[in-house]
Short mmCIF file of N, CA and C in Angstrom, two decimals:
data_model
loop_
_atom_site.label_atom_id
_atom_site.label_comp_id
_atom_site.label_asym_id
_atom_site.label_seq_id
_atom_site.Cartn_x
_atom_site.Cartn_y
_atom_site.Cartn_z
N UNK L 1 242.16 6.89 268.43
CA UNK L 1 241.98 7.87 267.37
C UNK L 1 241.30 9.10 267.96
N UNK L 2 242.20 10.31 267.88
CA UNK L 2 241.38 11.36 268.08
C UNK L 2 240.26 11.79 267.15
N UNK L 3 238.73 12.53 268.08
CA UNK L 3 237.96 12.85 267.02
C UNK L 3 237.67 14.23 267.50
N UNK L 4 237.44 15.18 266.30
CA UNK L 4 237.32 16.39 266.08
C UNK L 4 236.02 16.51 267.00
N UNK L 5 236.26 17.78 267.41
CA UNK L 5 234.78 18.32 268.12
C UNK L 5 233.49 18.21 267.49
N UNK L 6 233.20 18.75 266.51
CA UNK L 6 232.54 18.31 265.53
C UNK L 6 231.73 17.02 265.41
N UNK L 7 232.52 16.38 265.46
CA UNK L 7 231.84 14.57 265.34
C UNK L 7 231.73 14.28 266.77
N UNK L 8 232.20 14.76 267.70
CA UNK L 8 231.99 14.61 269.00
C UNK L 8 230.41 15.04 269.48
N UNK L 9 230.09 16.71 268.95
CA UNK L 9 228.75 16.94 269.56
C UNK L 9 227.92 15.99 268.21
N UNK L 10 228.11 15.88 267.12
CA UNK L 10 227.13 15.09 266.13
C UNK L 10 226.73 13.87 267.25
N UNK L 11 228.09 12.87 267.48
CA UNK L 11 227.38 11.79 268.45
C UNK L 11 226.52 12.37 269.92
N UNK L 12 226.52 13.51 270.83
CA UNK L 12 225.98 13.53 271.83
C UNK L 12 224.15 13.93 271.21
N UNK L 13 224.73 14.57 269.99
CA UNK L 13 223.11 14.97 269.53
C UNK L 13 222.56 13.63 269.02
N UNK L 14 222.87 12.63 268.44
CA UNK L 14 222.36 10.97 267.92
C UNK L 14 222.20 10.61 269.15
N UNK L 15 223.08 10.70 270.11
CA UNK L 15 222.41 9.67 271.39
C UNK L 15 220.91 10.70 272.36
N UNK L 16 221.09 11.91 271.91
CA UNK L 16 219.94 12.47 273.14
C UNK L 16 218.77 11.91 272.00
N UNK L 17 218.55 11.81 270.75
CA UNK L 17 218.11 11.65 269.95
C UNK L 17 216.97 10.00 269.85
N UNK L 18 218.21 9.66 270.56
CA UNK L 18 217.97 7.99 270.41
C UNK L 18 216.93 8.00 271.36
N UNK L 19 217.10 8.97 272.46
CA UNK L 19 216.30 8.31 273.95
C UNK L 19 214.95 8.71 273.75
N UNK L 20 214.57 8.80 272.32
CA UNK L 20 212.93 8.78 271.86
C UNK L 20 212.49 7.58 272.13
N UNK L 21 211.52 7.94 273.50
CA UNK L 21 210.26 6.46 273.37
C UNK L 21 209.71 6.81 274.51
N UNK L 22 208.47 6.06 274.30
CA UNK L 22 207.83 6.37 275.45
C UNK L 22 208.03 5.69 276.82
N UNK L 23 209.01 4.92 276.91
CA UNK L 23 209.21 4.75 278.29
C UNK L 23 210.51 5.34 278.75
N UNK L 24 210.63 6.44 277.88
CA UNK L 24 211.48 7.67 278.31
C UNK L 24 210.64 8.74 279.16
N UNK L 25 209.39 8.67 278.92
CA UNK L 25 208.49 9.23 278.97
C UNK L 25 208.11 10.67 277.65
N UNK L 26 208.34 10.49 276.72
CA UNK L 26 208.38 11.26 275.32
C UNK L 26 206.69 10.54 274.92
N UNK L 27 206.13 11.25 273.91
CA UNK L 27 204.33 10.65 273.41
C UNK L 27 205.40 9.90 272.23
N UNK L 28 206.11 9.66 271.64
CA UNK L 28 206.49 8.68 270.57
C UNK L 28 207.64 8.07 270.78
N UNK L 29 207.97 6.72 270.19
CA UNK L 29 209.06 6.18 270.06
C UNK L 29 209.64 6.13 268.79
N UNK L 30 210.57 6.31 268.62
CA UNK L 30 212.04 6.72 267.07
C UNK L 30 212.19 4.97 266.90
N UNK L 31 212.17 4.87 265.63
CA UNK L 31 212.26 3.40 264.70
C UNK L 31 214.13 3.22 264.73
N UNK L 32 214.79 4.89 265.38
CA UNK L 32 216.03 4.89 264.98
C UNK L 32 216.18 6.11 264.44
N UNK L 33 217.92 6.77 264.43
CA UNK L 33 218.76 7.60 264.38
C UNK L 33 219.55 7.06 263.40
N UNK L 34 219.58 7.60 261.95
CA UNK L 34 220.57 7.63 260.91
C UNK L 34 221.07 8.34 260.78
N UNK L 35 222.34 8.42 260.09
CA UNK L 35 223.08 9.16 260.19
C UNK L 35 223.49 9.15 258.47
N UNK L 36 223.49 10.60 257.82
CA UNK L 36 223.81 9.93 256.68
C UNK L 36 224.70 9.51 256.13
N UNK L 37 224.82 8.84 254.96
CA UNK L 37 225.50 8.40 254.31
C UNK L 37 225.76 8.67 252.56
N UNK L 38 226.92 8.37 252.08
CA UNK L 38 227.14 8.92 250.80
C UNK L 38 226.10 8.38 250.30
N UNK L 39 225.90 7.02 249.96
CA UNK L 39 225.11 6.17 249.32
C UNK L 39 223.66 6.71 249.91
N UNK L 40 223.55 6.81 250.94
CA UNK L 40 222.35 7.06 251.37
C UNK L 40 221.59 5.52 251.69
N UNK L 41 222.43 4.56 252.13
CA UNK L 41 221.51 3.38 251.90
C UNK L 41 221.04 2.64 253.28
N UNK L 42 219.61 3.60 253.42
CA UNK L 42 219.16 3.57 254.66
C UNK L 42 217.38 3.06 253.87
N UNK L 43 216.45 2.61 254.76
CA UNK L 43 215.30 2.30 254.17
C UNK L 43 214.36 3.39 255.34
N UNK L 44 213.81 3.92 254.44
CA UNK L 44 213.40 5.21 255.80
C UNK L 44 211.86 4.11 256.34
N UNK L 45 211.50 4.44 257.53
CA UNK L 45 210.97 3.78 258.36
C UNK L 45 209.97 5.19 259.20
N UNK L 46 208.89 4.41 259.65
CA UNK L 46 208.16 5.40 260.32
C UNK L 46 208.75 5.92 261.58
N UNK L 47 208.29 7.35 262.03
CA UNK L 47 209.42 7.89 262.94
C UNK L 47 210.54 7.97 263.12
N UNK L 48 211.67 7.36 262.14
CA UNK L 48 212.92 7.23 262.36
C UNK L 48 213.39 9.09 262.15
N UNK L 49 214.42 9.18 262.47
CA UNK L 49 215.52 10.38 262.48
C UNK L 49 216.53 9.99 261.59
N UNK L 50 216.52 11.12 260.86
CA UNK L 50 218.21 11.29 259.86
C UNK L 50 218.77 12.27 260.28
N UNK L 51 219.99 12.45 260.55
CA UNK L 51 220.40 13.22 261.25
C UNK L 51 222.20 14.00 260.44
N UNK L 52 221.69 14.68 259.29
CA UNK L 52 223.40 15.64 258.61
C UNK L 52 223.73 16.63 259.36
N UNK L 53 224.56 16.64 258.77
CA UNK L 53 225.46 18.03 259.15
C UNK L 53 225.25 19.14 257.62
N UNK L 54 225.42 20.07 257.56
CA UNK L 54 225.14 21.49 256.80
C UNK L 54 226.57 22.08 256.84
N UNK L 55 226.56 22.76 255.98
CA UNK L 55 227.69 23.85 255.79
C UNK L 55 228.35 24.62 257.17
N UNK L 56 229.66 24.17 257.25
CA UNK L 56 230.19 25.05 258.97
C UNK L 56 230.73 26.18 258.33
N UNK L 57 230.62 27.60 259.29
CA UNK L 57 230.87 28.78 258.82
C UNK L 57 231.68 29.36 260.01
N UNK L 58 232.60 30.09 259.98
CA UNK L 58 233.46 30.38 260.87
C UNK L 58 232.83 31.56 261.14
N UNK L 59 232.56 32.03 262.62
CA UNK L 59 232.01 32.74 263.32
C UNK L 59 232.96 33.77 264.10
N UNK L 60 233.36 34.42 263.12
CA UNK L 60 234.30 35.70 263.54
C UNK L 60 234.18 36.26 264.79
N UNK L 61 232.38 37.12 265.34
CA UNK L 61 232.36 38.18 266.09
C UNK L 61 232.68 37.10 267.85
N UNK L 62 232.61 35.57 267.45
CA UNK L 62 232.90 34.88 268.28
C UNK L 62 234.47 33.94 268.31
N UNK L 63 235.12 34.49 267.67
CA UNK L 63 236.43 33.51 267.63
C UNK L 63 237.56 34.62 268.36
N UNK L 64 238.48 34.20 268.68
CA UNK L 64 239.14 35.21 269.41
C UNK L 64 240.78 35.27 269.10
N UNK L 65 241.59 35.93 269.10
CA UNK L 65 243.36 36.35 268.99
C UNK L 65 243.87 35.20 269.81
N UNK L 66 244.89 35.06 270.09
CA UNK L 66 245.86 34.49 270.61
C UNK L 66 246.76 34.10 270.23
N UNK L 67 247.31 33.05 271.02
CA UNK L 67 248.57 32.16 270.60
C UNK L 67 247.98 30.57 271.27
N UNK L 68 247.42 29.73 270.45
CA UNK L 68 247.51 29.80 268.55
C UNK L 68 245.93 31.15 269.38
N UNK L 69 245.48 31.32 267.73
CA UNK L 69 243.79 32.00 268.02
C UNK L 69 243.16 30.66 268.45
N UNK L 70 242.08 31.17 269.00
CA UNK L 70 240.72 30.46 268.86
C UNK L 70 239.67 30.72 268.06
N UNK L 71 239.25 29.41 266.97
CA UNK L 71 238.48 29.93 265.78
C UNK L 71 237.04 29.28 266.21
N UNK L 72 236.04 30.21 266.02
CA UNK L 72 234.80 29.89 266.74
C UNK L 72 233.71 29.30 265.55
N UNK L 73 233.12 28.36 265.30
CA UNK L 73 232.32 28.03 264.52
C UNK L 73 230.87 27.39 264.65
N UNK L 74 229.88 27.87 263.65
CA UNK L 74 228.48 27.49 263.46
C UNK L 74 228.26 26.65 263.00
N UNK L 75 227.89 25.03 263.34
CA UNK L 75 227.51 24.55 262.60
C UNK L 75 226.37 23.66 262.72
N UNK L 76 225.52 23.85 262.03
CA UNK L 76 223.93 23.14 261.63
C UNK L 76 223.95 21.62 261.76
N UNK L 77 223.27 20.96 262.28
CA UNK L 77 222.81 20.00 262.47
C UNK L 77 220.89 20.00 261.50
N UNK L 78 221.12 18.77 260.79
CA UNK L 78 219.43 19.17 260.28
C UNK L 78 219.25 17.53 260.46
N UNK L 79 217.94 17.73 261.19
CA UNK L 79 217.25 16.42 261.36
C UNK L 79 216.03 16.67 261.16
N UNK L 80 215.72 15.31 260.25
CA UNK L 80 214.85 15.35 259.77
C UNK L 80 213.97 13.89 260.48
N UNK L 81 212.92 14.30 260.50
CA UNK L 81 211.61 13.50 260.98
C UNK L 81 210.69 12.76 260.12
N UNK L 82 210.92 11.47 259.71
CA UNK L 82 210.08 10.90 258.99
C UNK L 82 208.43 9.55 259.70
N UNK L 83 207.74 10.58 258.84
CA UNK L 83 206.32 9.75 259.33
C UNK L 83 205.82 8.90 257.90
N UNK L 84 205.99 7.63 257.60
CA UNK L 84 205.07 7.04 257.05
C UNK L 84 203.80 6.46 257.62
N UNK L 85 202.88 6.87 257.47
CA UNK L 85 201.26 6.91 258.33
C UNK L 85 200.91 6.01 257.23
N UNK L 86 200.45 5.07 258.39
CA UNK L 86 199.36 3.43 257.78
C UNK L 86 197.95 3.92 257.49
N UNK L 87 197.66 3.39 256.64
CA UNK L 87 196.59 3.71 255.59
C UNK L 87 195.02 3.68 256.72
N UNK L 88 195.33 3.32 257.64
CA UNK L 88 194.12 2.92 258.00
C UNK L 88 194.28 3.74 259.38
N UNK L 89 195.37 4.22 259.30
CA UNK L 89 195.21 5.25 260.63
C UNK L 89 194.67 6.38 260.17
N UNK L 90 193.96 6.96 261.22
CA UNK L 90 192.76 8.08 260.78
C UNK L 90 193.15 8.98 261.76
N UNK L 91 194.63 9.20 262.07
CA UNK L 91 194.91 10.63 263.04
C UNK L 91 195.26 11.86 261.87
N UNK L 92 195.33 12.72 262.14
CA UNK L 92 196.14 13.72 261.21
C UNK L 92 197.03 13.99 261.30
N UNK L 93 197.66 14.11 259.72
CA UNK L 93 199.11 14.12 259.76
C UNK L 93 200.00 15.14 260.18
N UNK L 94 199.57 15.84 260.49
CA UNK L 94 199.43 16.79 260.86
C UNK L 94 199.78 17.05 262.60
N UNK L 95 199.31 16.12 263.21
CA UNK L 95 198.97 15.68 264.33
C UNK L 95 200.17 15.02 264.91
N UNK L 96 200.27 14.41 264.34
CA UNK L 96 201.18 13.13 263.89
C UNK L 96 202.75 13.62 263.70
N UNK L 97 203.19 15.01 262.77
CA UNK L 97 204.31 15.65 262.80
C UNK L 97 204.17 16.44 263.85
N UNK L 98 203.32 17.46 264.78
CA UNK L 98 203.43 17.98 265.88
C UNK L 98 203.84 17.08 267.18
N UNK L 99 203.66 16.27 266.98
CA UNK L 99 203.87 15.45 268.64
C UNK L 99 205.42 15.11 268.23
N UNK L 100 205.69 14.31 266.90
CA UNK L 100 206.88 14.03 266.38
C UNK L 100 207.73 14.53 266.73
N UNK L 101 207.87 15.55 266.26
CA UNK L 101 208.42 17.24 266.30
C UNK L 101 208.81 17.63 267.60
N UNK L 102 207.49 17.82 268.42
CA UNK L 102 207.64 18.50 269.85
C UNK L 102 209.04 17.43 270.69
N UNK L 103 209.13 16.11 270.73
CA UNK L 103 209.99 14.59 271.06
C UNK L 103 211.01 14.82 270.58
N UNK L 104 211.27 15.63 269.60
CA UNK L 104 212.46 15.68 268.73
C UNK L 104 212.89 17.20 269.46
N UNK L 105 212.63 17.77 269.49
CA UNK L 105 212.88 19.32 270.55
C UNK L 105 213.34 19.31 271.24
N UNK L 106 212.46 18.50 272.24
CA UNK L 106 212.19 17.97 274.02
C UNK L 106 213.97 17.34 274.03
N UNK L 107 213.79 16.17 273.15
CA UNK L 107 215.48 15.60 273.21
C UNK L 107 216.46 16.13 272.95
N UNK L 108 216.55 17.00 272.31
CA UNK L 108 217.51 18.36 271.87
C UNK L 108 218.05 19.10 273.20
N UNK L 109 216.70 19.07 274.22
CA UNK L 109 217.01 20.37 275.05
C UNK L 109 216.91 19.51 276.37
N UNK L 110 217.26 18.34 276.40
CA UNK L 110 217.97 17.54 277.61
C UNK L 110 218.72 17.71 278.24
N UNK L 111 218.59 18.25 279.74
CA UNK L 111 220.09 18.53 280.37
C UNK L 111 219.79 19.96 281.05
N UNK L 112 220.13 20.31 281.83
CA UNK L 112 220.49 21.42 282.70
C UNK L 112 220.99 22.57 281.83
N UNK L 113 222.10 22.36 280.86
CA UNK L 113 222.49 23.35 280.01
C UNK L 113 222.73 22.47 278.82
N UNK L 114 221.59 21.94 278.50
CA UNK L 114 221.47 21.16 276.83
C UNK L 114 222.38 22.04 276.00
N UNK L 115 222.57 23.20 276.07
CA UNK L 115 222.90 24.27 274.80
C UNK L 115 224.80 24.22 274.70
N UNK L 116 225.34 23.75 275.92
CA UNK L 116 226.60 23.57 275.90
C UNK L 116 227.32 22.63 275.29
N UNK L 117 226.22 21.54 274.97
CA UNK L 117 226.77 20.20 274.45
C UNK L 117 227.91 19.42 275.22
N UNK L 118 227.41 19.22 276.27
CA UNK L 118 228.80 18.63 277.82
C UNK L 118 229.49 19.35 277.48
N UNK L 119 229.81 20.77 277.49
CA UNK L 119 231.25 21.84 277.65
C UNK L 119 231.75 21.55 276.20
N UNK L 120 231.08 21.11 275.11
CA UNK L 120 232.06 21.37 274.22
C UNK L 120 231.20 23.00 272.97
N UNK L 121 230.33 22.88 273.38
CA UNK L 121 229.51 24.03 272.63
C UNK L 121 229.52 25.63 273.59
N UNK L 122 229.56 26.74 272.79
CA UNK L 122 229.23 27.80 273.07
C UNK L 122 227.81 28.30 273.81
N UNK L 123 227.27 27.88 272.28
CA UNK L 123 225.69 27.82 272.30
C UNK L 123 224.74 26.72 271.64
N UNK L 124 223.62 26.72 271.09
CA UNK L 124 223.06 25.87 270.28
C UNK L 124 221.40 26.11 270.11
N UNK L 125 220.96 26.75 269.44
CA UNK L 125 219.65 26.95 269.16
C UNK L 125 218.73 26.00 268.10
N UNK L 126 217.71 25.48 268.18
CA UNK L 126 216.62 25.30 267.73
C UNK L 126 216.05 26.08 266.21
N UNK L 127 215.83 25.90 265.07
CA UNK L 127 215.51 26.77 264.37
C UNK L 127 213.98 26.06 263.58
N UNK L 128 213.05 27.09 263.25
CA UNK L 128 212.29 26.39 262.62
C UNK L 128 212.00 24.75 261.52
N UNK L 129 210.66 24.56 261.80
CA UNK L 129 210.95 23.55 261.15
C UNK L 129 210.20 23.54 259.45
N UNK L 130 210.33 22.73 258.38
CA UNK L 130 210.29 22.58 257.31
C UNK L 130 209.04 21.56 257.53
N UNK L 131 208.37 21.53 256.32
CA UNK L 131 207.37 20.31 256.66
C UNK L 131 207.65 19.59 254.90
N UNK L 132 207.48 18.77 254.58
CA UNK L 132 207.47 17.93 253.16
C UNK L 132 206.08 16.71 253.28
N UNK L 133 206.30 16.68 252.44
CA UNK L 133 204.62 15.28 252.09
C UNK L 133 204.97 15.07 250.36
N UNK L 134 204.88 13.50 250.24
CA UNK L 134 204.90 12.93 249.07
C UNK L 134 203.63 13.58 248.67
N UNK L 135 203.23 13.55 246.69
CA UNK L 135 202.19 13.83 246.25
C UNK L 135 201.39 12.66 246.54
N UNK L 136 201.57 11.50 247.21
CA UNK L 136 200.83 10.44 247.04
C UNK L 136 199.99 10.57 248.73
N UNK L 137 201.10 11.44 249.30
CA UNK L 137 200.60 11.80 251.33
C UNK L 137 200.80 10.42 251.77
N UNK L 138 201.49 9.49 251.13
CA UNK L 138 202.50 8.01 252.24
C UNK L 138 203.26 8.80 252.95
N UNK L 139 204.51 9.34 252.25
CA UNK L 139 205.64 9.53 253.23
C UNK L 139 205.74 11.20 253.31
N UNK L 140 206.00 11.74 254.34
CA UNK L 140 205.74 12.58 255.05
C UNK L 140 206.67 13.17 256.19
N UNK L 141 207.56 14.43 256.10
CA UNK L 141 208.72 14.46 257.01
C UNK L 141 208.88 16.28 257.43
N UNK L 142 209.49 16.21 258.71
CA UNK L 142 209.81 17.56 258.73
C UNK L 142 211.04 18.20 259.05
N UNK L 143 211.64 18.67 259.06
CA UNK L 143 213.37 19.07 259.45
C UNK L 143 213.65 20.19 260.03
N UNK L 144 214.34 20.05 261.20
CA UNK L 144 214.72 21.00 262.40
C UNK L 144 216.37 21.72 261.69
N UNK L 145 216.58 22.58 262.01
CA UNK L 145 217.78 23.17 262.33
C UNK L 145 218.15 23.40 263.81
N UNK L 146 219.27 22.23 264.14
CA UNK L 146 220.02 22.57 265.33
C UNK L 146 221.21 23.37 265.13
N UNK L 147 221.47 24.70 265.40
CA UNK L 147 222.61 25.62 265.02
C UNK L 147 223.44 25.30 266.18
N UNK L 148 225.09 24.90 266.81
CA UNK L 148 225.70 24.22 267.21
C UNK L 148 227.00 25.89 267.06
N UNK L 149 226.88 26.63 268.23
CA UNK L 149 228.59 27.19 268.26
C UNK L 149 229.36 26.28 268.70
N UNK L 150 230.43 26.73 268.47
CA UNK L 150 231.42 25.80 269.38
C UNK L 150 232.62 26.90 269.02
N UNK L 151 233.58 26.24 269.61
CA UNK L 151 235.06 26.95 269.41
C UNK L 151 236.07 25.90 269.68
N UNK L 152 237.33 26.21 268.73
CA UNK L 152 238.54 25.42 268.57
C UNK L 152 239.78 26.20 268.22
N UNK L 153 241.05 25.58 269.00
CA UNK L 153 242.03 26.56 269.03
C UNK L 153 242.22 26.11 267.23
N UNK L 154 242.88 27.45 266.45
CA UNK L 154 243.28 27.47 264.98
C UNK L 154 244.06 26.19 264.49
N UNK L 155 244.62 25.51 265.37
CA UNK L 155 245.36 24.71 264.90
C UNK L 155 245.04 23.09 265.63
N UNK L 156 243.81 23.05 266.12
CA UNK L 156 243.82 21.91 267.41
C UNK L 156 242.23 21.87 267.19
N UNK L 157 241.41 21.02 265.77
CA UNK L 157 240.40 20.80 265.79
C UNK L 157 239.42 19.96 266.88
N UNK L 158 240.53 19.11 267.56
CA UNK L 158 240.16 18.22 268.54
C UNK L 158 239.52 18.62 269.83
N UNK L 159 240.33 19.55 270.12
CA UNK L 159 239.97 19.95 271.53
C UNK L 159 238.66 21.13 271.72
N UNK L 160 237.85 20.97 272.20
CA UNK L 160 237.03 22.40 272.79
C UNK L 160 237.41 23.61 273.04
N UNK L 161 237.26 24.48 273.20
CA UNK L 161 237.27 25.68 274.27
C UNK L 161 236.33 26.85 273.95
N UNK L 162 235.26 26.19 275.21
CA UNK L 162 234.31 27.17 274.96
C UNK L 162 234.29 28.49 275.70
#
């Protein structure tokens, strides 16, 4: 089965993702990489990663003429970082989403030219992160924007060409 570029860099970003732990040498280890789902029927877990996709937008000043064209597109990756902190831990949470966070970056930008996505990406930037906290301060999360160019001939979602 062929798979679209698209779902191609989603899996290289879940696996750099995965290699959270500390005998990666990273300060935290990931409970796990989800991926979502309609249902959503995941049990969120401390440190784990969820990992959607966002709205793809076709990126004109980067797509180009031809025969077929090549249509160039943006699309967002948002992962989100969940910390449920045990009651009796006395770090800050604070603390706790910065190191998170920084592991979740660090794995993003793996590789000599992390930003290519193995030759199938243009580019790929980093975008601020979001912070959330239950009113109760149990569960606790923050969410990255990975912005993902890429390019695909108009008629041939499958293939690359960056």
């Amino acid at each position: 089965m062929a798979i679209p570029v698209s779902e191609q860099i989603a899996v290289i970003i879940r696996n750099r993702l995965a290699l959270i732990s500390t005998a990666n040498s990273y300060e935290t280890t990931t409970t796990g990489v989800v991926r979502g789902t309609q249902r959503g029927d995941f049990q969120p877990k401390d440190y784990q990663i969820v990992l959607t996709q966002g709205n793809k937008t076709e990126n004109k000043e980067l797509s180009c003429p031809g025969s077929p064209p090549l249509v160039a597109w943006d699309q967002p990756f948002l992962i989100a970082g969940i910390l449920r902190q045990s009651e009796t831990d006395q770090t800050a949470i604070d603390t706790l989403k910065n190191v998170f966070e920084a592991d979740v970056i660090k794995a993003l930008n793996t590789g000599v030219a992390w930003w290519n996505m193995e030759a199938k990406a243009i580019n790929s930037t980093v975008s601020g992160a979001t912070w959330n906290q239950s009113d109760s301060g149990s569960d606790s999360s923050f969410e990255l924007t990975l912005l993902v160019t890429y390019r695909t001939a108009e008629n041939d979602p499958y293939t690359e060409h960056p």
